[in-house]
Every structure is written in structure tokens, then in C-alpha cells.
Coordinates of C-alpha atoms in Angstrom, one line a residue:
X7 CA 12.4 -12.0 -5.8
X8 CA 14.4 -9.7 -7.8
X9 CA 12.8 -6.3 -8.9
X10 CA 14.8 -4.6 -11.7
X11 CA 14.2 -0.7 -11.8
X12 CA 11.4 0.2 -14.5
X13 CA 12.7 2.0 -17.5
X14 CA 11.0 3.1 -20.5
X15 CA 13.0 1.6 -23.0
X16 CA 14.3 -1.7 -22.3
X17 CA 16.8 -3.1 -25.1
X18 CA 15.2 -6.1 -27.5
X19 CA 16.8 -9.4 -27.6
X20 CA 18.8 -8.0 -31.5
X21 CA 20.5 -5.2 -29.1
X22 CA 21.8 -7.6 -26.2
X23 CA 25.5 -9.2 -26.3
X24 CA 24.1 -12.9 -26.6
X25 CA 27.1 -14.4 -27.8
X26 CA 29.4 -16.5 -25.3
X27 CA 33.3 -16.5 -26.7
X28 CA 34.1 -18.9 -23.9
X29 CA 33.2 -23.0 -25.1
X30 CA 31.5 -25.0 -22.7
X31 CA 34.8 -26.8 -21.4
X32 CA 33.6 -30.0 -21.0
X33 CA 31.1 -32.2 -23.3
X34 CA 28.5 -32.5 -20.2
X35 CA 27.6 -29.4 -19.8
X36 CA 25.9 -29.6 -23.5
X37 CA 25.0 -33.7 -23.3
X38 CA 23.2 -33.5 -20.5
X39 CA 20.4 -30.3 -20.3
X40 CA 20.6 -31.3 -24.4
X41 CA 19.1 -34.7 -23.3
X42 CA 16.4 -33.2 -21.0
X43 CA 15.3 -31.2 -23.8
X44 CA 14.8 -33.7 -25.9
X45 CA 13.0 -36.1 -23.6
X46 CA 10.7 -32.7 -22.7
X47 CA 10.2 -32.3 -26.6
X48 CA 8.6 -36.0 -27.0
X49 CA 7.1 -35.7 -23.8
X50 CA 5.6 -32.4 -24.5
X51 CA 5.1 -32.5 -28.3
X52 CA 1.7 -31.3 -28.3
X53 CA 2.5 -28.3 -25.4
X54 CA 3.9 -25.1 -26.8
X55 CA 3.7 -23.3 -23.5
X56 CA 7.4 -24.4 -22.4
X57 CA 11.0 -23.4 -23.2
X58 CA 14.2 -25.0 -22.3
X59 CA 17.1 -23.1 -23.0
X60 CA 20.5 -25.0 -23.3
X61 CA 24.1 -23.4 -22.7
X62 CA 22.2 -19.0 -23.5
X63 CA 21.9 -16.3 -21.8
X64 CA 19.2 -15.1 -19.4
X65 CA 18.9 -11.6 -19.3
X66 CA 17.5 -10.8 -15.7
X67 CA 18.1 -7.1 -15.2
X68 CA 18.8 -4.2 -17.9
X69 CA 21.5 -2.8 -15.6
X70 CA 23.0 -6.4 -15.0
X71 CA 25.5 -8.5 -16.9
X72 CA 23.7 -11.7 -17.9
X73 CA 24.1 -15.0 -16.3
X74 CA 24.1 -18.4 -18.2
X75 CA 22.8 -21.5 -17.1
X76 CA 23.8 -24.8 -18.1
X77 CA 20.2 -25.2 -18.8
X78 CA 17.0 -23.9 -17.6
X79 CA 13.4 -24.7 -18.1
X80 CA 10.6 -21.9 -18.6
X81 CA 6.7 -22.7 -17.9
X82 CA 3.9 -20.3 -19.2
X83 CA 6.2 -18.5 -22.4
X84 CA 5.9 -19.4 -26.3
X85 CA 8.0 -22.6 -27.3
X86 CA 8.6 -21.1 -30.4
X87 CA 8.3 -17.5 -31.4
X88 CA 9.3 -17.0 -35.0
X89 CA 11.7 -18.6 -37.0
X90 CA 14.4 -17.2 -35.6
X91 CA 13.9 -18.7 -32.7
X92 CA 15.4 -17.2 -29.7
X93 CA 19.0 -15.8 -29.0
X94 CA 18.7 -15.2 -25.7
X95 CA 16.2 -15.5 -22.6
X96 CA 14.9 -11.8 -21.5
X97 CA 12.8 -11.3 -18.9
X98 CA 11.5 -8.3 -20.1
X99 CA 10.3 -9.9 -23.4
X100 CA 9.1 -12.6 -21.6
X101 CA 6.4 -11.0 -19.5
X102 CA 8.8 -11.4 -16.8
X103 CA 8.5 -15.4 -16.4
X104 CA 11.2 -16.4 -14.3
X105 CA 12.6 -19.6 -15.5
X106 CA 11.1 -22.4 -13.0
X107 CA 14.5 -24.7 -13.0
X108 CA 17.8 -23.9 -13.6
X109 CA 20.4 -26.8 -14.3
X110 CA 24.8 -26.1 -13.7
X111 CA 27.1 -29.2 -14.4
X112 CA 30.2 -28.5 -12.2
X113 CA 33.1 -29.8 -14.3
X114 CA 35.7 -27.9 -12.7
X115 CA 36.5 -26.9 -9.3
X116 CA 35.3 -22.6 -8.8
X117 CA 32.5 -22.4 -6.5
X118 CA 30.8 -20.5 -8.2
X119 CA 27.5 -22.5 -9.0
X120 CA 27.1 -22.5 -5.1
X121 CA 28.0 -18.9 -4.3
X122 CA 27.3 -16.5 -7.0
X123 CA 25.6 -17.9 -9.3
X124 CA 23.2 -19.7 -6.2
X125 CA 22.8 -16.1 -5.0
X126 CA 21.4 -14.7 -8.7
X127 CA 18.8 -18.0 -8.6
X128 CA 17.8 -16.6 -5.2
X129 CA 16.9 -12.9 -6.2
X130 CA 15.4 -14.2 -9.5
X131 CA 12.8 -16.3 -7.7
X132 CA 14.2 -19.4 -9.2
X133 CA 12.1 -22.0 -7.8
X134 CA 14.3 -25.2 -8.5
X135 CA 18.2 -25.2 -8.9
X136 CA 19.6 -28.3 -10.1
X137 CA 23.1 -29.1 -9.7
X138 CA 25.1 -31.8 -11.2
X139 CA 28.5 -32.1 -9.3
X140 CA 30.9 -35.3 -11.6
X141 CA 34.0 -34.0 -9.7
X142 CA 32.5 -33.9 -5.8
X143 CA 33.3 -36.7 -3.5
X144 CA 32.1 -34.8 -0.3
X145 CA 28.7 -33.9 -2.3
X146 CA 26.3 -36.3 -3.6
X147 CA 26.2 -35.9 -7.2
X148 CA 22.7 -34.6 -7.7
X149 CA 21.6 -31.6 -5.6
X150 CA 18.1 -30.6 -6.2
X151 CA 17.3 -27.8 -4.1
X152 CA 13.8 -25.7 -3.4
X153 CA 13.4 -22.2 -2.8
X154 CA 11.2 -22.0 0.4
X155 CA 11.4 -18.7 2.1
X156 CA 14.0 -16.8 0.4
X157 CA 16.2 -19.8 0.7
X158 CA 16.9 -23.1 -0.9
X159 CA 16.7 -25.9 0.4
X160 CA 18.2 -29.1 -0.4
X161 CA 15.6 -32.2 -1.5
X162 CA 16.9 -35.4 -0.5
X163 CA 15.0 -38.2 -2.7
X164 CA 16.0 -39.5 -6.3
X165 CA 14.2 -38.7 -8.5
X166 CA 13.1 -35.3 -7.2
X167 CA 9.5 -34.6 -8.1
X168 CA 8.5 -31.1 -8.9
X169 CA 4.9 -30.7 -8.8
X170 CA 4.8 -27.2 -10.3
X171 CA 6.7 -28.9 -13.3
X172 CA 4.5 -32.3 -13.3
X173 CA 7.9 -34.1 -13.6
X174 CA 10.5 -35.6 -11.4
X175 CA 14.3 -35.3 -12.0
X176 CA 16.9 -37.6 -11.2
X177 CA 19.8 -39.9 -12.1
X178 CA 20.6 -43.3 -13.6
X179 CA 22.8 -45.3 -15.9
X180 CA 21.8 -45.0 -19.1
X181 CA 22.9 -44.9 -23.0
X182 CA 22.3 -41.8 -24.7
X183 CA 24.1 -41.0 -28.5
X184 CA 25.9 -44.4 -27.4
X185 CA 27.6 -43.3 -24.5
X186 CA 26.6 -45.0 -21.4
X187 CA 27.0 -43.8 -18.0
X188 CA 25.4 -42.3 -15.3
X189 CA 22.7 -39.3 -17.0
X190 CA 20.1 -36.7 -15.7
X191 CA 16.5 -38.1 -17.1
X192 CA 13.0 -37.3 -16.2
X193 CA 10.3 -39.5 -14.7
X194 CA 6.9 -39.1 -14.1
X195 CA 4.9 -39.3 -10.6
X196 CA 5.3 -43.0 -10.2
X197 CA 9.1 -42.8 -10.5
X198 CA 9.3 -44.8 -14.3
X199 CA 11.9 -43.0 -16.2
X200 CA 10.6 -41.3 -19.1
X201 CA 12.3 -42.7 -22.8
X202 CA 14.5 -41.1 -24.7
X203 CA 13.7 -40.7 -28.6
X204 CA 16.3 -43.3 -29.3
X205 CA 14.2 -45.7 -26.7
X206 CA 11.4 -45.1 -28.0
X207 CA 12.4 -45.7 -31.1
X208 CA 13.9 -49.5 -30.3
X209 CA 10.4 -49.8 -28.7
X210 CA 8.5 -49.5 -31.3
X211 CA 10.7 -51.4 -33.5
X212 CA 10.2 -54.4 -30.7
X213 CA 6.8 -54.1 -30.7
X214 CA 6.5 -54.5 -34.6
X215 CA 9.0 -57.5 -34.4
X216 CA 6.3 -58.8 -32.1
X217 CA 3.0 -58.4 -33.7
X218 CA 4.9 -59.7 -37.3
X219 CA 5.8 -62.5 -35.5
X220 CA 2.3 -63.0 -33.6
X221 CA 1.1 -62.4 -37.8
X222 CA 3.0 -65.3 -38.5
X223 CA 2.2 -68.0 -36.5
X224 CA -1.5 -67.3 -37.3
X225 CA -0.6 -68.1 -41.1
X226 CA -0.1 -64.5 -42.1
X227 CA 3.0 -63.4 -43.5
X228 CA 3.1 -59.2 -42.6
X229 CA 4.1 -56.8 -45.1
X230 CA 8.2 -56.0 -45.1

């Protein structure tokens, strides 16, 4: 677990470089954590004890440069602060809540989300790192790993389920902002796919269609 040194004034969020000049370089590494928010935010509507961050920076240690995550989920922070709403993800603004899952999309070939960056998770205490791997055909695309003992370790099942989260991760083929492929979606503890707004959405729509039509073969004609 990483222990940054104690100083007496740590810089606020407003003082920290939070800006990224370098574009995400492929439309992945915003779609997907984007759509794991947004499943998390109808999922969770009525929880404001939860943050997912998409594509910012987590500010881990004062005398450190940032790291930035594809995505990560937070448990036990506010959702919402202000109206500002957050710039960036510091630790020591956060009471020093670790982020409980970290999400990379590999879209290029560097290494780096299973050396350096997999090192930072470690002396954070990150307890899940998630890996999405489209360009891999020696590594299964979905590596879910644990940390157990200083170490992660890889989770072999699809979904995943994270019990410290209440959720399972994994993926499927799926339509999301009319692009269908293969997408990262969560599930709950029987292994049924949670919805995405836009499913839910042509859900209830079908079930309107149904009771209007059940409304109308009893003699009623429902209200357009």
C-alpha cells in the first residue's frame, strides 16, 4: 500500500496540472468506462456514495506525477461535491480512498498498462485492475485481476464478480450509441447483464405496447 510522506500543506485540486494535452487515441478508451458509468448511474441512482472517473487524473502522491486511468471506480467518497464537480481525483481530498477498480483499454502496443502502470495499482492498494486488451491475440481480451498479498492475481471467470463492489464485470456483444460489438457491462450476482439506459428505455416502451394492447382487447381503448 502506498504511503506518501505527510506534509502540511498539500496542494487543492484548483492548484494541480489536471489537464491532459494528449487525446485519448482511440474512441474505446472513452466508449467503454463511459458506458460503465452510465449503467452504474441507473443502477445506483439513489447511492451518492460512489465516483467513477472516466479518462482524469488520480493524484496519488504530492511528490508524484499523476497517473490516468482509462477509468476507475471509487466506493465510500461523495458522487457529487459541488457544481463544479471534480477535475481531478486526489487522494488527499479524498480522505485517502483508494479507487477500488481501475479500468486501461490497450489500443496500442507499449506495455505499459502491464508494467508501469500495473506497478502504480500495486503500491496504491488498488484492489481490482481491469484490462481490456482489442489488439492481443496471445491474451484473452478481458483480464480482471485481484490484488491478494501485494500481488495481482489474474481471475479466470466471465463475468468477474467483485463482492466488495456488489457487481460483476465482464464482456458481451452488445449495441451501445448504435454501435454493436463486443462491450464491457456489468451484471449482478446471478450473472444477468445489467441494462443500459437505452435498454431500458425500449423496455419500457415494450411493456406499454403490451398493457395498451392487453387495454384493448378488454374493450378499452388506452390513452395515446
Amino acid at each position: 500500500m502506498l504511503k506518501y510522506k505527510s506534509c502540511k500543506h498539500l496542494p487543492p485540486a484548483e492548484e494541480l496540472d489536471y489537464s491532459d494535452d494528449t487525446p485519448a487515441n482511440h474512441e474505446l478508451q472513452d466508449l467503454i468506462p463511459y458506458l460503465l458509468k452510465t449503467i452504474l448511474a441507473l443502477a445506483w441512482a439513489n447511492r451518492w456514495d460512489w465516483f467513477f472517473g472516466v479518462d482524469m487524473r488520480i493524484f496519488h502522491d504530492p511528490e508524484e506525477s499523476a497517473i490516468i486511468p482509462d477509468g476507475f471506480l471509487s466506493l465510500g467518497v461523495e458522487r457529487f461535491i459541488d457544481e463544479r464537480l471534480r477535475s481531478c481525483y486526489v487522494l488527499w481530498e479524498e480522505n485517502d480512498i483508494v479507487p477500488i477498480l481501475v479500468l486501461e483499454v490497450v489500443t496500442k502496443v507499449s506495455g505499459e498498462e502491464y508494467i508501469a502502470k500495473k506497478e502504480t495499482y500495486v503500491e496504491m492498494g488498488v484492489l481490482y485492475y481491469v484490462i481490456y486488451n482489442i489488439l492481443s491475440r496471445r491474451r484473452p481480451p478481458l483480464e480482471v485481476y485481484r490484488l491478494v498479498d501485494g500481488s495481482y492475481q489474474l481471475q479466470s471467470e466471465n463475468p468477474v464478480w467483485l463482492p466488495e463492489i456488489g457487481l460483476g464485470i465482464g464482456r458481451e456483444r452488445g449495441t451501445f450509441q448504435g454501435i454493436t460489438r463486443e462491450w464491457l457491462y456489468w451484471y449482478n450476482e446471478q450473472g444477468q447483464r445489467l441494462l443500459t439506459p437505452e435498454e431500458k428505455l425500449i423496455e419500457a416502451e415494450r411493456r406499454a405496447e403490451r398493457l395498451a394492447e392487453q387495454l384493448r382487447n378488454a374493450g378499452i381503448e388506452p390513452d395515446l
